[in-house]
PDB file of C-alpha atoms in Angstrom:
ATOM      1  CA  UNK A   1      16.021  22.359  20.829  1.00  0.00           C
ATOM      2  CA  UNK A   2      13.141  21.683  18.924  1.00  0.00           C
ATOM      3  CA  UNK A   3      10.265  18.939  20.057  1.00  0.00           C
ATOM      4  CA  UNK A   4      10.547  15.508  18.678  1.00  0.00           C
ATOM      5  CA  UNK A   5       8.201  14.879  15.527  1.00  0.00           C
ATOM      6  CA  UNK A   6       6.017  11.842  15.428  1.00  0.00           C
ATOM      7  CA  UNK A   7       6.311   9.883  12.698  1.00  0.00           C
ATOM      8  CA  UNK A   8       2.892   9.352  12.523  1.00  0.00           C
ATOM      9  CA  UNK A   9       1.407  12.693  12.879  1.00  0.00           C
ATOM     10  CA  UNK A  10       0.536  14.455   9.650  1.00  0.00           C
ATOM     11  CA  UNK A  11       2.968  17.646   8.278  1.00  0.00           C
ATOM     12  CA  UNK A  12       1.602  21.321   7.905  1.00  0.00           C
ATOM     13  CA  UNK A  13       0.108  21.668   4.146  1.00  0.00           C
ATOM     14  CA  UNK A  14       0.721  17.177   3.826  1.00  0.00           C
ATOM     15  CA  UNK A  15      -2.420  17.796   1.428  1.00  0.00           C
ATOM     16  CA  UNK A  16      -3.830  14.287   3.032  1.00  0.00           C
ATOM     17  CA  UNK A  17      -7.835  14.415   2.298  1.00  0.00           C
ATOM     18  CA  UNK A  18      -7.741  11.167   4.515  1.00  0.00           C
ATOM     19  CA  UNK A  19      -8.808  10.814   7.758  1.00  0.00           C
ATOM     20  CA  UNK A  20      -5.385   8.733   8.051  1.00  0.00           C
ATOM     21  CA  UNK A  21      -2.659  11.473   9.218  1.00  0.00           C
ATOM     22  CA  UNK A  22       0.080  11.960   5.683  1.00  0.00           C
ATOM     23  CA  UNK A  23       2.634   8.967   5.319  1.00  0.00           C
ATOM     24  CA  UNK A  24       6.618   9.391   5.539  1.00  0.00           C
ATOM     25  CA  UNK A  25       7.497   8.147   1.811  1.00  0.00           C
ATOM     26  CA  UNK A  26      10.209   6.539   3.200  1.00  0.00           C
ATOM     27  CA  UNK A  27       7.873   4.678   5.442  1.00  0.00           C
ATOM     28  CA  UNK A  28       6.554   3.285   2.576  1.00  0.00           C
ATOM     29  CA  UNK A  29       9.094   2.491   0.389  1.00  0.00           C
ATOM     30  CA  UNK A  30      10.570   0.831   3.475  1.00  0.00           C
ATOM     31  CA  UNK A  31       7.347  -1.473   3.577  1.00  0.00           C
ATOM     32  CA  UNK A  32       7.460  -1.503  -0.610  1.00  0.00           C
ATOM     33  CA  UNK A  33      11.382  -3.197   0.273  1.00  0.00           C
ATOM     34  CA  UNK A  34      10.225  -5.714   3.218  1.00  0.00           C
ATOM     35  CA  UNK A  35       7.426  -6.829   1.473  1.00  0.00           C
ATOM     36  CA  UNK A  36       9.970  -7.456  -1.606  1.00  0.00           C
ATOM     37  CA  UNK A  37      12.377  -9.330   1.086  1.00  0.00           C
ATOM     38  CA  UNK A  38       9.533 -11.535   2.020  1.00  0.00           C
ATOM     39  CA  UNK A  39       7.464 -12.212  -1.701  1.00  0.00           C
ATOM     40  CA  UNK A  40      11.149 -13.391  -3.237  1.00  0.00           C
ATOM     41  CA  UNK A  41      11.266 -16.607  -0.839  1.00  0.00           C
ATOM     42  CA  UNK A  42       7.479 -16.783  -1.200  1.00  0.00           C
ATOM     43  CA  UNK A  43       8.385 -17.084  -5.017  1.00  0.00           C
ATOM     44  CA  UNK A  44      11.116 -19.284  -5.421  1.00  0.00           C
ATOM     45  CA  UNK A  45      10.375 -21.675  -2.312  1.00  0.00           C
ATOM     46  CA  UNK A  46       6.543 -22.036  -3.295  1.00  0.00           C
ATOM     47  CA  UNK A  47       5.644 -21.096   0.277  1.00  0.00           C
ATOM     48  CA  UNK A  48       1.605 -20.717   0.429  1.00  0.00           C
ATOM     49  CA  UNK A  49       1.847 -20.284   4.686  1.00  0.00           C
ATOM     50  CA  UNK A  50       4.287 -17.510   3.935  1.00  0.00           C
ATOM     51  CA  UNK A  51       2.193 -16.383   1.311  1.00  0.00           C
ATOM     52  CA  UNK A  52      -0.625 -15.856   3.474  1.00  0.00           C
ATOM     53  CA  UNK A  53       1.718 -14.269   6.355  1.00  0.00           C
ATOM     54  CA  UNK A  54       2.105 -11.499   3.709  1.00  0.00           C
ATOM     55  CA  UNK A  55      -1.511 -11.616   3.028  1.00  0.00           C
ATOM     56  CA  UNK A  56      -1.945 -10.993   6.388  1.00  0.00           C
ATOM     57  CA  UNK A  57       0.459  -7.560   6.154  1.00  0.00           C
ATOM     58  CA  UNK A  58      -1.331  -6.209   3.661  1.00  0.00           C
ATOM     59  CA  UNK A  59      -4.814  -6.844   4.912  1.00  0.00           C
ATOM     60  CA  UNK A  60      -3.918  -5.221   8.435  1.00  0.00           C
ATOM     61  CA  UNK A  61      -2.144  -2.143   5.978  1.00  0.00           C
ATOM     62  CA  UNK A  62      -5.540  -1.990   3.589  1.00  0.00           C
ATOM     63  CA  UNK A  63      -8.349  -2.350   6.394  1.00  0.00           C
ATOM     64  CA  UNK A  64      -6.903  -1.684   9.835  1.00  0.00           C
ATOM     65  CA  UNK A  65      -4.638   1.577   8.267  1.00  0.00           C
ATOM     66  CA  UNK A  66      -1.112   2.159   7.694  1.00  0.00           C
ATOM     67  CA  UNK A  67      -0.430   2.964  11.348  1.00  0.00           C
ATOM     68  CA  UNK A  68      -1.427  -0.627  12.027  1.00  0.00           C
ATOM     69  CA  UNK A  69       0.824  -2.253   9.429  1.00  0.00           C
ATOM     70  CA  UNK A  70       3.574  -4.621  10.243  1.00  0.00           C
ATOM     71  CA  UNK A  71       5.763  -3.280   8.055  1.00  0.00           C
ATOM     72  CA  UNK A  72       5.327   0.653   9.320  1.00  0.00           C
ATOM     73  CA  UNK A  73       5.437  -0.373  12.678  1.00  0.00           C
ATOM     74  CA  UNK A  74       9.052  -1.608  12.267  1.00  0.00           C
ATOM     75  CA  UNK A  75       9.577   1.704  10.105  1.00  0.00           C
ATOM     76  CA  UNK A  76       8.780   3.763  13.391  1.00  0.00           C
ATOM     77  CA  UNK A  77      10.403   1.773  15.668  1.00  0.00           C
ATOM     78  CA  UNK A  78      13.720   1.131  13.674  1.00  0.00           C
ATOM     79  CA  UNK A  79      14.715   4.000  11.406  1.00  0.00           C
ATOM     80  CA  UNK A  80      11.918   7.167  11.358  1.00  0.00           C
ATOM     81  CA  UNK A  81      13.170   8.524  14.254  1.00  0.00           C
ATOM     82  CA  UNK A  82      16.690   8.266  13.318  1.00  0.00           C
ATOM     83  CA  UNK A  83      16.407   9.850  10.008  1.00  0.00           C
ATOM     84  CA  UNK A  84      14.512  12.931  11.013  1.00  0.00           C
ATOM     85  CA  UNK A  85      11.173  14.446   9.822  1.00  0.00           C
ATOM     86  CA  UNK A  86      10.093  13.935   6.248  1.00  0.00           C
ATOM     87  CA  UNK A  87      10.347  16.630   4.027  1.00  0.00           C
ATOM     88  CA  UNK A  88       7.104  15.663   2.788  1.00  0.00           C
ATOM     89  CA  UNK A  89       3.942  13.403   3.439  1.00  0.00           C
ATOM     90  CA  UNK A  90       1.849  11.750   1.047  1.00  0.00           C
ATOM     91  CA  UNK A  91      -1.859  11.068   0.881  1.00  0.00           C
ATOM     92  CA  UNK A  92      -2.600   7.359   3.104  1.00  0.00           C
ATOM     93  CA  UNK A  93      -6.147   6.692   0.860  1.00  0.00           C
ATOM     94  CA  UNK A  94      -3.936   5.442  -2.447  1.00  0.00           C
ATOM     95  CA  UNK A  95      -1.228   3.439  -0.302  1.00  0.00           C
ATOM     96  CA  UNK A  96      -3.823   1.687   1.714  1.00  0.00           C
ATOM     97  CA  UNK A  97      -5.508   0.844  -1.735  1.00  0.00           C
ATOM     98  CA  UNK A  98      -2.406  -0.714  -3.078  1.00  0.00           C
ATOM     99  CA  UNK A  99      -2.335  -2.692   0.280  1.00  0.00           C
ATOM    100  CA  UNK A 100      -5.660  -3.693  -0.795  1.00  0.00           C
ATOM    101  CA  UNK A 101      -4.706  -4.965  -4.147  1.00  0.00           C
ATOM    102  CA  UNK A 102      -1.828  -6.452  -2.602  1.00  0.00           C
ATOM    103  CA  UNK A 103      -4.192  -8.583  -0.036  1.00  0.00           C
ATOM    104  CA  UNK A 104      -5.675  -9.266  -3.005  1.00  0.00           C
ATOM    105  CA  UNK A 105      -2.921 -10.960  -5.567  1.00  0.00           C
ATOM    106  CA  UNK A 106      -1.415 -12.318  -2.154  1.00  0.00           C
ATOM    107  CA  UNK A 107      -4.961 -14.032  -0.738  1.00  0.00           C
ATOM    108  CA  UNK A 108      -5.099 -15.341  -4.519  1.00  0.00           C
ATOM    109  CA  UNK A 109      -0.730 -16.921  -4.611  1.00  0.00           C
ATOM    110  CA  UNK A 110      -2.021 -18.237  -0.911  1.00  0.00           C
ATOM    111  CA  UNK A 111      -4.780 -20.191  -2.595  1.00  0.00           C
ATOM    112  CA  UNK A 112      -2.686 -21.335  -5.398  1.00  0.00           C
ATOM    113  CA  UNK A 113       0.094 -22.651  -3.729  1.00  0.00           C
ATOM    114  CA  UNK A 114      -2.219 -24.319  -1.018  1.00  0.00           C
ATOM    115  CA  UNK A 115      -4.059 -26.063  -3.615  1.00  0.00           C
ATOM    116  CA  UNK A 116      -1.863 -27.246  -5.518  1.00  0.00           C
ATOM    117  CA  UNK A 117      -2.679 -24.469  -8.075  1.00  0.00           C
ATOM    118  CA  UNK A 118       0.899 -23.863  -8.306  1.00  0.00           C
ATOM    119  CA  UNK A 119       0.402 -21.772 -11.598  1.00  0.00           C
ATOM    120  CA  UNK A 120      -1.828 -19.579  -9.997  1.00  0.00           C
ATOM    121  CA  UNK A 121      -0.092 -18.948  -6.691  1.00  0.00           C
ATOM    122  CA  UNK A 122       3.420 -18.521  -9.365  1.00  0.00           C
ATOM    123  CA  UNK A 123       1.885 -15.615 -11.529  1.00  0.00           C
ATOM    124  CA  UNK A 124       0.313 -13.929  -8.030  1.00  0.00           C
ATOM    125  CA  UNK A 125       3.411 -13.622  -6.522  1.00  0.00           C
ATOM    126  CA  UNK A 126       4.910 -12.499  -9.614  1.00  0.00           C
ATOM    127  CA  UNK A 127       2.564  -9.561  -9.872  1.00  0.00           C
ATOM    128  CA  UNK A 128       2.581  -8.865  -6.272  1.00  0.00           C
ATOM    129  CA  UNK A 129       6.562  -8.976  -6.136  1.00  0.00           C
ATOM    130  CA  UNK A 130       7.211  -6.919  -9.528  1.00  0.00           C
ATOM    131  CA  UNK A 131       4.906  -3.955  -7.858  1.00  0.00           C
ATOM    132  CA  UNK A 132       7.036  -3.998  -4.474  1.00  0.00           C
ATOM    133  CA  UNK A 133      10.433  -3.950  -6.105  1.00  0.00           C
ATOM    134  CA  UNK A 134       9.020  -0.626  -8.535  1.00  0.00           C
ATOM    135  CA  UNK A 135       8.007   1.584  -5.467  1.00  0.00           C
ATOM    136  CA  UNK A 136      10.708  -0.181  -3.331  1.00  0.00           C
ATOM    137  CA  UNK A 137      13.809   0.695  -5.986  1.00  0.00           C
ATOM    138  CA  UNK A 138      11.711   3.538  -7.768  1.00  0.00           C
ATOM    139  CA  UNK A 139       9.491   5.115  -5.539  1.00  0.00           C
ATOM    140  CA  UNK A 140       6.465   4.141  -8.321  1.00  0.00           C
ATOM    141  CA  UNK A 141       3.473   2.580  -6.690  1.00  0.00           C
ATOM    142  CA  UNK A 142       1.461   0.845  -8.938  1.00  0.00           C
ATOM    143  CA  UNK A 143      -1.125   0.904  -6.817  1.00  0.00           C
ATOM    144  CA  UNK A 144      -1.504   4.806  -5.995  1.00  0.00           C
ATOM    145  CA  UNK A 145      -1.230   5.261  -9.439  1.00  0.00           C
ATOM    146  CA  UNK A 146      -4.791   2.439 -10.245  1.00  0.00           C
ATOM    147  CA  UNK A 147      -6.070   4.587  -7.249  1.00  0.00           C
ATOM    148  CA  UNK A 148      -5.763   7.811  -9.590  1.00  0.00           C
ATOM    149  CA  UNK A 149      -6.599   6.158 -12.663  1.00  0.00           C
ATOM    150  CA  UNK A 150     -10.244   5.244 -10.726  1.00  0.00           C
ATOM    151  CA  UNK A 151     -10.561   8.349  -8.914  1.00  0.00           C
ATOM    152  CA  UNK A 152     -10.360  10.299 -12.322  1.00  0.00           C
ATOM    153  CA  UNK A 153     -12.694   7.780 -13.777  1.00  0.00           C
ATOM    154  CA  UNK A 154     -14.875   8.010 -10.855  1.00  0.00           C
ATOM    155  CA  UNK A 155     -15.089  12.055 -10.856  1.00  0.00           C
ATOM    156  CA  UNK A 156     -16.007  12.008 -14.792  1.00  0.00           C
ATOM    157  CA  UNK A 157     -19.109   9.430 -14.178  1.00  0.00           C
ATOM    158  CA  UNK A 158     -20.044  11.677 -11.195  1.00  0.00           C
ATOM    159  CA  UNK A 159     -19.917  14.556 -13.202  1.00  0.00           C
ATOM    160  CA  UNK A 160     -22.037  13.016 -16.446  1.00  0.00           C
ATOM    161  CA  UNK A 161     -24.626  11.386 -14.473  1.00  0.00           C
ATOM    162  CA  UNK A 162     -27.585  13.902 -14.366  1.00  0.00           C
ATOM    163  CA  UNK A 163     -29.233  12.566 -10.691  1.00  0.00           C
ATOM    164  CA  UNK A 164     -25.636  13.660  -9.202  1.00  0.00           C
ATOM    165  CA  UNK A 165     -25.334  16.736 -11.150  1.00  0.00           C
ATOM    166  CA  UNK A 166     -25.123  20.701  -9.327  1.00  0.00           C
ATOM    167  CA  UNK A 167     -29.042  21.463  -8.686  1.00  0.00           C
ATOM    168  CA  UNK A 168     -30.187  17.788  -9.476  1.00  0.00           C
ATOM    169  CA  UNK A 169     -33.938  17.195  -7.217  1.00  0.00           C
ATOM    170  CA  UNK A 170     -34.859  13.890  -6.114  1.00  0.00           C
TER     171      UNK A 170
END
């Protein structure tokens, strides 16, 4: 019988370059779905404490690490072990960076609803809730995919900028 597998503990080959083991997908399109569940209230009740309580998620997710995250705690403790090793793990650096911009347009709806910015806290939500529901129903995270988009962006200005070029002296 083989060994349990930890949910948490990165696959052979998961191709993470993070120092954050590889993610279940599932794991995170599990998150994507709760944090859907939670942003549709937030939208139509004009909630800015509940808001922030998602703010909250997403800052422990972005800064603490994906291990740490509400959301992938109730993962692990509710369904991972039930449905069995992934047959796959993705990299944790783009998630947590959508959890980032999530903080982000959350910490911003939070502020808008709380001052009476209702506008503001409105078209927040709205962005933060239309990226959930794509990776949640489609697996497509806006987020990873900005985190590519920079990365790429990133590498080319690295690679035209003479002081960080191969054989470059100070």
């Amino acid at each position: 019988m083989p060994a349990p597998v930890d949910p948490a503990a990165p696959a052979a080959g998961s191709g993470s370059t993070s120092a954050e083991p590889g993610l279940d997908p599932r794991g995170v399109r599990f998150a994507a779905a709760a944090t859907t569940v939670v942003l549709v209230p937030v939208l139509l009740s004009g909630s800015g404490w509940l808001a922030g309580a998602q703010a909250v998620v997403f800052a422990l997710g972005a800064f603490a690490g994906m291990r740490f995250a509400p959301y992938s705690l109730l993962y692990r403790a509710l369904l991972a072990r039930r449905l069995g090793p992934p047959a796959e793990r993705e990299d944790a650096a783009p998630v947590r960076f959508s959890q980032l911009v999530g903080f982000v347009f959350a910490a911003v709806a939070t502020v808008g609803y709380l001052t009476g910015l209702t506008t503001l806290g409105i078209v927040a939500t709205a962005l933060a809730l239309a990226a959930a529901f794509l990776n949640a129903a489609f697996g497509f995270c806006l987020g990873c995919e900005m985190y590519t988009v920079i990365a790429r962006i990133r590498a080319r200005l690295r690679a035209r900028n003479p002081h960080t070029a191969e054989g470059a002296t100070a």
